[in-house]
Short mmCIF file of C-alpha atoms in Angstrom, two decimals:
data_model
loop_
_atom_site.label_atom_id
_atom_site.label_comp_id
_atom_site.label_asym_id
_atom_site.label_seq_id
_atom_site.Cartn_x
_atom_site.Cartn_y
_atom_site.Cartn_z
CA UNK A 534 147.19 66.46 -76.58
CA UNK A 535 147.87 65.39 -80.14
CA UNK A 536 150.36 62.80 -78.94
CA UNK A 537 147.82 61.37 -76.50
CA UNK A 538 145.19 61.08 -79.27
CA UNK A 539 147.64 59.36 -81.57
CA UNK A 540 148.50 56.85 -78.87
CA UNK A 541 144.81 55.98 -78.43
CA UNK A 542 144.34 55.13 -82.11
CA UNK A 543 144.47 51.33 -82.45
CA UNK A 544 147.35 50.19 -84.58
CA UNK A 545 146.58 47.74 -87.35
CA UNK A 546 148.32 44.44 -87.04
CA UNK A 547 150.24 43.11 -90.00
CA UNK A 548 148.84 39.90 -91.46
CA UNK A 549 152.32 38.85 -92.49
CA UNK A 550 154.35 36.52 -90.31
CA UNK A 551 157.90 37.42 -89.25
CA UNK A 552 160.82 35.63 -90.85
CA UNK A 553 163.26 33.48 -88.92
CA UNK A 554 166.61 35.06 -89.89
CA UNK A 555 168.69 31.95 -89.10
CA UNK A 556 166.58 29.65 -91.27
CA UNK A 557 165.96 32.16 -94.06
CA UNK A 558 169.50 33.41 -94.56
CA UNK A 559 171.14 30.11 -93.61
CA UNK A 560 169.28 28.23 -96.33
CA UNK A 561 169.84 31.04 -98.85
CA UNK A 562 173.60 30.99 -98.24
CA UNK A 563 173.74 27.19 -98.55
CA UNK A 564 171.89 27.39 -101.88
CA UNK A 565 174.54 29.78 -103.15
CA UNK A 566 177.31 27.45 -101.97
CA UNK A 567 175.73 24.43 -103.67
CA UNK A 568 174.62 25.93 -106.97
CA UNK A 569 177.01 28.81 -107.69
CA UNK A 570 179.79 26.42 -108.81
CA UNK A 571 177.43 25.06 -111.47
CA UNK A 572 177.14 28.47 -113.09
CA UNK A 573 180.89 29.10 -112.75
CA UNK A 574 182.30 25.80 -114.00
CA UNK A 575 179.41 24.58 -116.19
CA UNK A 576 179.99 21.38 -118.16
CA UNK A 577 183.36 20.82 -116.47
CA UNK A 578 181.43 19.41 -113.50
CA UNK A 579 179.72 16.63 -115.48
CA UNK A 580 182.25 13.84 -114.64
CA UNK A 581 182.12 14.69 -110.92
CA UNK A 582 178.33 14.86 -110.97
CA UNK A 583 178.04 11.44 -112.64
CA UNK A 584 180.44 9.87 -110.14
CA UNK A 585 178.63 11.37 -107.14
CA UNK A 586 175.23 10.24 -108.42
CA UNK A 587 176.43 6.67 -108.97
CA UNK A 588 178.04 6.51 -105.52
CA UNK A 589 174.82 7.56 -103.78
CA UNK A 590 172.32 5.49 -105.78
CA UNK A 591 174.30 2.25 -105.97
CA UNK A 592 175.38 2.12 -102.33
CA UNK A 593 172.05 3.20 -100.83
CA UNK A 594 169.60 1.46 -103.18
CA UNK A 595 168.35 -0.92 -100.48
CA UNK A 596 167.62 1.99 -98.13
CA UNK A 597 165.50 3.90 -100.62
CA UNK A 598 163.48 0.84 -101.63
CA UNK A 599 162.74 -0.23 -98.05
CA UNK A 600 161.92 3.37 -97.16
CA UNK A 601 159.32 3.75 -99.93
CA UNK A 602 157.69 0.39 -99.23
CA UNK A 603 157.65 1.24 -95.52
CA UNK A 604 155.81 4.48 -96.30
CA UNK A 605 153.15 2.52 -98.20
CA UNK A 606 152.59 0.16 -95.27
CA UNK A 607 152.53 3.01 -92.75
CA UNK A 608 150.08 5.04 -94.86
CA UNK A 609 147.65 2.16 -95.28
CA UNK A 610 147.77 1.41 -91.55
CA UNK A 611 147.17 5.07 -90.75
CA UNK A 612 144.28 5.46 -93.20
CA UNK A 613 142.40 2.24 -92.47
CA UNK A 614 143.39 1.69 -88.87
CA UNK A 615 142.00 3.13 -85.67
CA UNK A 616 143.08 6.70 -86.40
CA UNK A 617 141.63 7.00 -89.89
CA UNK A 618 138.59 8.94 -88.68
CA UNK A 619 140.60 11.49 -86.69
CA UNK A 620 139.62 14.94 -87.91
CA UNK A 621 142.38 17.37 -88.76
CA UNK A 622 140.75 20.28 -86.98
CA UNK A 623 138.27 21.18 -84.27
CA UNK A 624 134.65 19.99 -84.02
CA UNK A 625 133.34 22.96 -86.01
CA UNK A 626 136.11 23.10 -88.62
CA UNK A 627 134.96 22.53 -92.18
CA UNK A 628 137.05 22.11 -95.33
CA UNK A 629 138.21 25.46 -96.66
CA UNK A 630 138.13 24.37 -100.31
CA UNK A 631 135.75 22.36 -102.47
CA UNK A 632 136.80 18.84 -103.40
CA UNK A 633 137.66 19.92 -106.96
CA UNK A 634 139.79 22.86 -105.83
CA UNK A 635 141.46 20.77 -103.12
CA UNK A 636 142.33 17.87 -105.43
CA UNK A 637 143.41 20.27 -108.18
CA UNK A 638 145.87 22.02 -105.88
CA UNK A 639 147.10 18.72 -104.50
CA UNK A 640 147.61 17.12 -107.92
CA UNK A 641 149.12 20.05 -109.80
CA UNK A 642 151.24 21.05 -106.82
CA UNK A 643 152.59 17.54 -106.50
CA UNK A 644 153.52 16.61 -110.07
CA UNK A 645 154.09 19.70 -112.18
CA UNK A 646 154.86 19.70 -115.88
CA UNK A 647 157.53 17.08 -115.22
CA UNK A 648 154.71 14.51 -115.35
CA UNK A 649 154.03 15.36 -119.01
CA UNK A 650 157.73 15.12 -119.86
CA UNK A 651 158.24 11.74 -118.24
CA UNK A 652 154.97 10.20 -119.48
CA UNK A 653 156.31 10.61 -123.03
CA UNK A 654 160.02 10.02 -122.43
CA UNK A 655 159.97 7.28 -119.79
CA UNK A 656 158.20 4.58 -121.86
CA UNK A 657 160.71 5.08 -124.71
CA UNK A 658 163.61 4.66 -122.29
CA UNK A 659 162.08 1.41 -121.03
CA UNK A 660 161.43 0.13 -124.54
CA UNK A 661 165.09 0.54 -125.49
CA UNK A 662 166.65 -0.29 -122.09
CA UNK A 663 164.07 -2.54 -120.41
CA UNK A 664 164.19 -3.96 -116.87
CA UNK A 665 164.61 -7.61 -115.92
CA UNK A 666 167.14 -8.34 -118.68
CA UNK A 667 164.60 -8.04 -121.48
CA UNK A 668 165.51 -7.39 -125.10
CA UNK A 669 165.06 -3.91 -126.56
CA UNK A 670 161.64 -3.34 -128.18
CA UNK A 671 160.52 -6.86 -127.26
CA UNK A 672 157.03 -7.77 -126.06
CA UNK A 673 158.33 -7.90 -122.48
CA UNK A 674 159.86 -4.43 -122.83
CA UNK A 675 156.56 -3.09 -124.18
CA UNK A 676 154.62 -4.61 -121.26
CA UNK A 677 156.77 -2.83 -118.71
CA UNK A 678 157.10 0.45 -120.64
CA UNK A 679 153.93 1.93 -119.15
CA UNK A 680 153.73 -0.27 -116.04
CA UNK A 681 157.01 1.02 -114.64
CA UNK A 682 156.01 4.60 -115.30
CA UNK A 683 152.73 4.09 -113.42
CA UNK A 684 154.73 2.47 -110.60
CA UNK A 685 157.14 5.40 -110.32
CA UNK A 686 154.25 7.91 -110.25
CA UNK A 687 151.87 5.73 -108.23
CA UNK A 688 150.95 4.92 -104.66
CA UNK A 689 154.52 4.31 -103.47
CA UNK A 690 155.58 7.78 -104.59
CA UNK A 691 152.61 9.52 -103.02
CA UNK A 692 152.96 7.46 -99.83
CA UNK A 693 156.32 9.15 -99.25
CA UNK A 694 154.37 12.39 -98.78
CA UNK A 695 151.96 10.98 -96.19
CA UNK A 696 153.98 11.06 -92.90
CA UNK A 697 154.84 14.72 -93.31
CA UNK A 698 151.41 15.79 -94.54
CA UNK A 699 149.50 14.19 -91.67
CA UNK A 700 152.07 15.16 -89.02
CA UNK A 701 152.03 18.81 -90.10
CA UNK A 702 148.24 18.97 -90.36
CA UNK A 703 147.90 17.34 -86.94
CA UNK A 704 150.38 19.80 -85.44
CA UNK A 705 148.64 22.86 -86.91
CA UNK A 706 144.94 21.97 -86.69
CA UNK A 707 144.63 19.44 -83.85
CA UNK A 708 147.33 20.58 -81.44
CA UNK A 709 146.83 24.20 -82.55
CA UNK A 710 150.50 25.11 -82.75
CA UNK A 711 151.12 28.41 -84.59
CA UNK A 712 154.18 27.11 -86.40
CA UNK A 713 154.81 26.13 -89.96
CA UNK A 714 158.29 24.73 -89.77
CA UNK A 715 159.00 21.00 -89.97
CA UNK A 716 161.22 20.81 -86.90
CA UNK A 717 158.31 21.47 -84.54
CA UNK A 718 156.44 18.45 -85.88
CA UNK A 719 159.42 16.33 -84.72
CA UNK A 720 158.83 17.44 -81.12
CA UNK A 721 157.02 14.23 -80.23
CA UNK A 722 160.34 12.36 -80.55
CA UNK A 723 163.04 15.03 -80.22
CA UNK A 724 161.35 17.05 -77.47
CA UNK A 725 162.61 20.52 -76.59
CA UNK A 726 165.77 19.97 -78.62
CA UNK A 727 163.89 21.26 -81.67
CA UNK A 728 163.84 24.72 -80.06
CA UNK A 729 167.61 25.02 -80.42
CA UNK A 730 170.19 24.53 -83.14
CA UNK A 731 168.92 21.03 -84.03
CA UNK A 732 165.54 22.42 -85.03
CA UNK A 733 167.09 25.13 -87.17
CA UNK A 734 169.33 22.56 -88.89
CA UNK A 735 166.28 20.42 -89.70
CA UNK A 736 164.43 23.40 -91.20
CA UNK A 737 167.43 24.44 -93.29
CA UNK A 738 167.93 20.89 -94.58
CA UNK A 739 164.27 20.73 -95.53
CA UNK A 740 164.52 23.93 -97.56
CA UNK A 741 167.67 22.68 -99.30
CA UNK A 742 165.86 19.44 -100.15
CA UNK A 743 162.94 21.39 -101.59
CA UNK A 744 165.25 23.48 -103.72
CA UNK A 745 167.01 20.33 -104.95
CA UNK A 746 163.72 18.72 -105.93
CA UNK A 747 162.66 21.84 -107.79
CA UNK A 748 166.01 21.87 -109.54
CA UNK A 749 165.27 18.41 -110.93
CA UNK A 750 161.88 19.54 -112.19
CA UNK A 751 163.20 22.70 -113.80
CA UNK A 752 166.08 20.77 -115.33
CA UNK A 753 163.64 18.57 -117.24
CA UNK A 754 160.67 20.85 -117.90
CA UNK A 755 162.43 24.01 -119.10
CA UNK A 756 164.45 22.18 -121.82
CA UNK A 757 161.22 20.51 -122.96
CA UNK A 758 159.33 23.80 -123.25
CA UNK A 759 162.39 25.43 -124.81
CA UNK A 760 162.78 22.71 -127.46
CA UNK A 761 159.09 22.82 -128.42
CA UNK A 762 159.13 26.64 -128.53
CA UNK A 763 162.27 26.75 -130.68
CA UNK A 764 160.83 24.17 -133.07
CA UNK A 765 157.58 26.11 -133.37
CA UNK A 766 159.40 29.39 -134.07
CA UNK A 767 161.98 27.78 -136.34
CA UNK A 768 164.98 28.96 -134.30
CA UNK A 769 167.88 27.19 -132.61
CA UNK A 770 167.22 25.79 -129.16
CA UNK A 771 169.98 27.85 -127.53
CA UNK A 772 170.71 28.66 -123.90
CA UNK A 773 169.21 32.09 -124.56
CA UNK A 774 165.87 30.47 -125.40
CA UNK A 775 166.06 28.33 -122.26
CA UNK A 776 166.77 31.40 -120.10
CA UNK A 777 163.89 33.23 -121.76
CA UNK A 778 161.52 30.34 -121.00
CA UNK A 779 162.75 30.30 -117.40
CA UNK A 780 162.07 34.02 -117.02
CA UNK A 781 158.54 33.69 -118.40
CA UNK A 782 157.76 30.80 -116.03
CA UNK A 783 159.30 32.76 -113.14
CA UNK A 784 157.09 35.75 -113.90
CA UNK A 785 153.93 33.61 -113.84
CA UNK A 786 154.71 31.63 -110.68
CA UNK A 787 156.13 34.76 -109.04
CA UNK A 788 152.87 36.60 -109.54
CA UNK A 789 150.86 33.60 -108.31
CA UNK A 790 152.98 33.14 -105.17
CA UNK A 791 152.88 36.89 -104.52
CA UNK A 792 149.07 36.85 -104.71
CA UNK A 793 148.85 34.15 -102.05
CA UNK A 794 146.94 30.90 -101.60
CA UNK A 795 143.36 31.89 -102.40
CA UNK A 796 143.94 34.57 -105.01
CA UNK A 797 146.77 32.97 -106.98
CA UNK A 798 147.56 29.31 -106.34
CA UNK A 799 143.96 28.09 -106.05
CA UNK A 800 142.77 29.76 -109.26
CA UNK A 801 145.85 28.75 -111.22
CA UNK A 802 145.46 25.12 -110.10
CA UNK A 803 141.81 24.99 -111.12
CA UNK A 804 142.60 26.51 -114.52
CA UNK A 805 145.43 24.03 -115.00
CA UNK A 806 143.18 21.05 -114.22
CA UNK A 807 140.66 22.04 -116.89
CA UNK A 808 143.37 22.76 -119.47
CA UNK A 809 145.03 19.37 -118.83
CA UNK A 810 141.74 17.52 -119.19
CA UNK A 811 141.19 19.25 -122.53
CA UNK A 812 144.66 18.28 -123.77
CA UNK A 813 144.27 14.65 -122.65
CA UNK A 814 140.85 14.37 -124.29
CA UNK A 815 142.16 15.74 -127.60
CA UNK A 816 145.12 13.35 -127.82
CA UNK A 817 142.93 10.45 -126.75
CA UNK A 818 140.41 11.15 -129.53
CA UNK A 819 142.85 11.77 -132.39
CA UNK A 820 145.30 9.05 -131.35
CA UNK A 821 145.00 5.25 -131.55
CA UNK A 822 142.32 5.17 -128.86
CA UNK A 823 141.67 1.42 -128.78
CA UNK A 824 145.38 0.57 -128.72
CA UNK A 825 146.00 3.03 -125.88
CA UNK A 826 143.10 1.67 -123.82
CA UNK A 827 144.16 -1.93 -124.39
CA UNK A 828 147.78 -1.23 -123.45
CA UNK A 829 146.71 0.77 -120.39
CA UNK A 830 144.57 -2.07 -119.02
CA UNK A 831 147.40 -4.54 -119.64
CA UNK A 832 149.90 -2.20 -117.96
CA UNK A 833 147.70 -1.91 -114.87
CA UNK A 834 147.72 -5.70 -114.65
CA UNK A 835 151.50 -5.87 -115.04
CA UNK A 836 151.93 -3.16 -112.39
CA UNK A 837 149.59 -4.87 -109.90
CA UNK A 838 151.13 -8.32 -110.47
CA UNK A 839 154.72 -7.14 -110.11
CA UNK A 840 154.27 -4.43 -107.48
CA UNK A 841 156.30 -6.17 -104.77
CA UNK A 842 159.01 -7.19 -107.25
CA UNK A 843 159.32 -3.61 -108.49
CA UNK A 844 159.40 -2.32 -104.92
CA UNK A 845 162.39 -4.46 -103.92
CA UNK A 846 164.29 -4.88 -107.20
CA UNK A 847 168.01 -4.00 -106.79
CA UNK A 848 169.65 -6.35 -109.35
CA UNK A 849 172.77 -7.03 -107.21
CA UNK A 850 174.15 -9.81 -109.46
CA UNK A 851 174.13 -8.50 -113.03
CA UNK A 852 174.17 -4.86 -111.88
CA UNK A 853 172.31 -3.54 -114.89
CA UNK A 854 171.79 -0.25 -113.08
CA UNK A 855 168.08 -0.04 -113.98
CA UNK A 856 166.68 0.15 -110.42
CA UNK A 857 169.38 2.60 -109.33
CA UNK A 858 169.00 4.87 -112.35
CA UNK A 859 165.22 4.91 -112.19
CA UNK A 860 163.49 3.69 -109.03
CA UNK A 861 166.09 4.96 -106.56
CA UNK A 862 166.24 8.28 -108.40
CA UNK A 863 162.45 8.61 -108.31
CA UNK A 864 162.13 7.80 -104.60
CA UNK A 865 164.88 10.32 -103.82
CA UNK A 866 163.12 12.91 -105.98
CA UNK A 867 159.80 12.33 -104.27
CA UNK A 868 161.49 12.43 -100.86
CA UNK A 869 163.04 15.79 -101.74
CA UNK A 870 159.49 17.08 -102.29
CA UNK A 871 158.03 15.40 -99.21
CA UNK A 872 158.41 18.29 -96.78
CA UNK A 873 157.10 20.89 -99.20
CA UNK A 874 154.17 18.80 -100.28
CA UNK A 875 153.39 17.69 -96.74
CA UNK A 876 153.22 21.29 -95.57
CA UNK A 877 151.22 22.32 -98.62
CA UNK A 878 148.68 19.53 -98.17
CA UNK A 879 148.46 20.37 -94.46
CA UNK A 880 147.79 24.01 -95.33
CA UNK A 881 144.82 23.15 -97.60
CA UNK A 882 143.35 20.16 -95.68
CA UNK A 883 141.84 21.66 -92.57
CA UNK A 884 138.59 19.99 -91.54
CA UNK A 885 139.23 16.69 -93.35
CA UNK A 886 139.88 13.29 -91.78
CA UNK A 887 143.19 11.45 -91.92
CA UNK A 888 141.61 8.74 -94.08
CA UNK A 889 140.16 11.28 -96.51
CA UNK A 890 143.52 13.00 -96.98
CA UNK A 891 145.52 9.77 -97.43
CA UNK A 892 143.05 8.11 -99.81
CA UNK A 893 142.99 11.16 -102.07
CA UNK A 894 146.77 11.60 -101.85
CA UNK A 895 147.53 7.97 -102.73
CA UNK A 896 144.60 6.74 -104.83
CA UNK A 897 143.05 9.69 -106.67
CA UNK A 898 146.42 11.20 -107.60
CA UNK A 899 147.71 7.80 -108.76
CA UNK A 900 144.71 7.47 -111.05
CA UNK A 901 145.38 10.97 -112.37
CA UNK A 902 149.04 10.17 -113.11
CA UNK A 903 148.16 6.85 -114.73
CA UNK A 904 145.76 8.64 -117.10
CA UNK A 905 148.67 10.75 -118.36
CA UNK A 906 150.58 7.53 -119.07
CA UNK A 907 147.48 6.12 -120.78
CA UNK A 908 147.32 9.07 -123.18
CA UNK A 909 150.83 10.46 -123.69
CA UNK A 910 152.71 7.25 -122.91
CA UNK A 911 150.41 5.07 -125.01
CA UNK A 912 150.60 7.53 -127.91
CA UNK A 913 154.42 7.62 -127.80
CA UNK A 914 154.68 3.83 -127.65
CA UNK A 915 152.36 3.51 -130.64
CA UNK A 916 154.53 5.92 -132.65
CA UNK A 917 157.64 3.91 -131.80
CA UNK A 918 156.32 0.36 -132.22
CA UNK A 919 153.48 0.65 -134.74
CA UNK A 920 154.13 3.78 -136.79
CA UNK A 921 157.85 3.31 -137.37
CA UNK A 922 158.89 6.68 -135.92
CA UNK A 923 162.30 6.31 -134.23
CA UNK A 924 161.66 8.33 -131.10
CA UNK A 925 164.49 6.46 -129.36
CA UNK A 926 167.06 7.88 -131.81
CA UNK A 927 165.83 11.43 -131.28
CA UNK A 928 165.89 10.88 -127.53
CA UNK A 929 169.45 9.55 -127.61
CA UNK A 930 170.86 12.17 -130.02
CA UNK A 931 168.98 15.35 -129.15
CA UNK A 932 167.34 14.78 -125.76
CA UNK A 933 163.85 14.50 -124.33
CA UNK A 934 162.73 17.97 -125.36
CA UNK A 935 163.40 17.30 -129.06
CA UNK A 936 161.66 13.93 -128.80
CA UNK A 937 158.54 15.47 -127.28
CA UNK A 938 158.54 18.12 -130.00
CA UNK A 939 158.66 15.28 -132.54
CA UNK A 940 155.69 13.59 -130.87
CA UNK A 941 153.64 16.80 -130.91
CA UNK A 942 154.33 17.35 -134.60
CA UNK A 943 152.60 14.05 -135.41
CA UNK A 944 149.31 15.39 -134.03
CA UNK A 945 146.75 17.13 -136.28
CA UNK A 946 146.18 20.90 -136.02
CA UNK A 947 149.73 21.54 -134.82
CA UNK A 948 149.33 25.29 -135.34
CA UNK A 949 146.78 25.24 -132.52
CA UNK A 950 147.88 22.23 -130.50
CA UNK A 951 151.51 23.22 -129.93
CA UNK A 952 150.78 26.76 -128.62
CA UNK A 953 148.06 25.25 -126.44
CA UNK A 954 150.50 22.63 -125.18
CA UNK A 955 153.08 25.31 -124.33
CA UNK A 956 150.48 27.35 -122.46
CA UNK A 957 149.35 24.31 -120.47
CA UNK A 958 152.97 23.44 -119.59
CA UNK A 959 153.62 27.02 -118.53
CA UNK A 960 150.62 27.00 -116.18
CA UNK A 961 151.37 23.45 -115.02
CA UNK A 962 154.92 24.32 -114.03
CA UNK A 963 153.90 27.62 -112.48
CA UNK A 964 151.37 25.92 -110.18
CA UNK A 965 154.11 23.67 -108.85
CA UNK A 966 156.82 26.25 -108.30
CA UNK A 967 154.57 28.93 -106.83
CA UNK A 968 153.38 26.36 -104.25
CA UNK A 969 157.01 25.53 -103.47
CA UNK A 970 158.07 29.15 -103.10
CA UNK A 971 155.02 29.76 -100.91
CA UNK A 972 155.88 26.85 -98.61
CA UNK A 973 159.62 27.63 -98.43
CA UNK A 974 158.83 31.19 -97.37
CA UNK A 975 156.43 29.85 -94.71
CA UNK A 976 159.06 27.47 -93.31
CA UNK A 977 161.44 30.41 -92.90
CA UNK A 978 158.97 32.26 -90.63
CA UNK A 979 158.92 32.22 -86.83
CA UNK A 980 155.17 31.83 -86.36
CA UNK A 981 152.33 31.49 -88.86
CA UNK A 982 148.92 31.90 -87.27
CA UNK A 983 145.54 31.15 -88.83
CA UNK A 984 145.13 34.20 -91.08
CA UNK A 985 148.80 34.90 -91.66
CA UNK A 986 151.02 34.37 -94.65
CA UNK A 987 154.72 34.88 -95.18
CA UNK A 988 155.92 38.35 -96.27
CA UNK A 989 155.44 38.82 -99.99
CA UNK A 990 159.03 39.85 -100.56
CA UNK A 991 160.21 36.48 -99.26
CA UNK A 992 157.98 34.67 -101.76
CA UNK A 993 159.42 36.73 -104.60
CA UNK A 994 162.92 36.07 -103.26
CA UNK A 995 162.49 32.31 -103.42
CA UNK A 996 160.78 32.47 -106.81
CA UNK A 997 163.79 34.35 -108.14
CA UNK A 998 166.23 31.96 -106.42
CA UNK A 999 164.50 28.91 -107.89
CA UNK A 1000 164.68 30.41 -111.38
CA UNK A 1001 168.42 31.10 -111.02
CA UNK A 1002 169.03 27.57 -109.72
CA UNK A 1003 167.19 26.16 -112.74
CA UNK A 1004 169.53 28.08 -115.03
CA UNK A 1005 172.54 26.82 -113.04
CA UNK A 1006 171.50 23.19 -113.52
CA UNK A 1007 170.95 23.69 -117.24
CA UNK A 1008 174.40 25.29 -117.50
CA UNK A 1009 176.02 22.01 -116.45
CA UNK A 1010 173.64 20.00 -118.63
CA UNK A 1011 172.93 16.29 -118.83
CA UNK A 1012 170.48 13.99 -117.01
CA UNK A 1013 172.92 13.08 -114.17
CA UNK A 1014 173.07 16.63 -112.80
CA UNK A 1015 169.28 16.84 -112.96
CA UNK A 1016 169.03 13.61 -110.97
CA UNK A 1017 171.78 14.54 -108.51
CA UNK A 1018 169.98 17.76 -107.65
CA UNK A 1019 167.29 15.80 -105.83
CA UNK A 1020 169.19 12.63 -104.82
CA UNK A 1021 172.00 14.36 -102.93
CA UNK A 1022 169.81 16.92 -101.19
CA UNK A 1023 167.16 14.41 -100.09
CA UNK A 1024 169.37 11.92 -98.20
CA UNK A 1025 168.83 13.65 -94.80
CA UNK A 1026 165.12 13.86 -95.58
CA UNK A 1027 164.66 10.12 -94.98
CA UNK A 1028 165.63 10.54 -91.34
CA UNK A 1029 163.30 13.54 -90.94
CA UNK A 1030 160.35 11.68 -92.50
CA UNK A 1031 160.87 8.71 -90.17
CA UNK A 1032 160.99 11.03 -87.15
CA UNK A 1033 157.80 12.77 -88.33
CA UNK A 1034 155.99 9.44 -88.59
CA UNK A 1035 157.11 8.39 -85.11
CA UNK A 1036 156.20 11.79 -83.66
CA UNK A 1037 152.72 11.59 -85.21
CA UNK A 1038 152.14 8.11 -83.77
CA UNK A 1039 153.13 9.32 -80.31
CA UNK A 1040 150.75 12.27 -80.51
CA UNK A 1041 147.89 10.09 -81.73
CA UNK A 1042 148.39 7.63 -78.87
CA UNK A 1043 148.55 10.45 -76.33
CA UNK A 1044 145.34 12.06 -77.63
CA UNK A 1045 143.28 9.04 -78.65
CA UNK A 1046 144.62 6.19 -76.54
CA UNK A 1047 146.64 3.15 -77.40
CA UNK A 1048 145.68 0.46 -79.86
CA UNK A 1049 142.84 -1.75 -78.72
CA UNK A 1050 143.92 -4.75 -76.74
CA UNK A 1051 142.82 -8.27 -77.73
CA UNK A 1052 139.24 -8.86 -76.62
CA UNK A 1053 138.49 -12.30 -75.13
CA UNK A 1054 135.06 -13.85 -74.59
CA UNK A 1055 134.96 -16.83 -72.22
CA UNK A 1056 131.88 -18.96 -73.01
CA UNK A 1057 131.17 -21.96 -70.76
CA UNK A 1058 131.76 -25.37 -72.26
CA UNK A 1059 128.69 -27.32 -73.32
CA UNK A 1060 127.92 -30.62 -71.63
#
């Protein structure tokens, strides 16, 4: 009797999705194979890393540039063409998040604290080693110092995210497929082949690309936070300090990812947005406000005037290496993030139209990034050109982290500003990595239905793995290994992004008809 009663009690269903063992463990093993040698051999790998990076960027520069420009054209056609008003959801679906929460998650999840690092460091690099054969610290170099930064963090970069974001959202909310892995969104072109080994290979490659992109971010952000922290405490910026910073960041983004989308990531993103606005406003007010505004407006003009030239600049004759070292690296870095960010945007964009998603992804985020260059970039350029502070020497001798610490020490109220800056960077980086760990764990699941999330232990696993990989990259040291982390792992991603775009177009034509044919009106001739 007792057994019969127990059998009649309804069993509660777990809200967690089941993992896909092949994808989960396959990608985990590949991460070990790729990054374990870095921790074992350390700086001995630097010559090999530099050679590999140069081989990839110099031989494939044309591919990356055409790919990014193609994404811009495709995104504009998709947003302002016939399918722009297609709703990513059913007739009764409404946006899950407010506009502020949605944009906050999209912006902070897409850029991370790396934006702050590069908005200070990048203009100084361009001042000393300018594009288009300009002289160091010349007027031409100054004009492009902010313009190129805005270009690398502008609409071209965000357009790389668009094919994946719209394809995934369309798959989940329009076609109602209970899957969260990229291979299924390629079904429109690859068909049933995605159900077999090809699909699993695609998913594993996507995860490896995500990990590589995160490695680049951690390799730049952690040394920056470490250098500022060491300077504030008056201690040496040792590897121990860097590991300590990594552990603190891991604890914050681990907790956020463990809490899930609504409880952790959403609240952390909103907090980060307000904190960043406060930091930008402070620097803008105490800095050379009029100079920064004037240079920003001029930089926007330089960027708009030279957009096509920047997009296709390879310098094949003099081979200065500028487009390969910067633009190709950036497009590869953004491509490495494309799958993660596409899935993340899809997850938070239910009920919105294709046009609404693309416009906010490409325009609003570009404005947000450009404001960081206005404030931090303009302030750094003023210190270098007008205040006589040799930031370029600090950058060359001690690295970007030391240079940023030098910039912060020129601000008033450093006893308050620097701790505040460190807290903002901690939250900024955590919002990016927790989103990544969340998405990676979702990709490694078999099915993810409406109210499901990945098992919490898998989120913690990937948070821990990302922290270890960050330490591995810092063990080797140097900018080339940071760049190679995303460049090498994102090469297969180009093919996947192209397939996603083609698959999306096929689905749209199947569901909403083909493009309108030319309409002809035949009026009679007048006598």
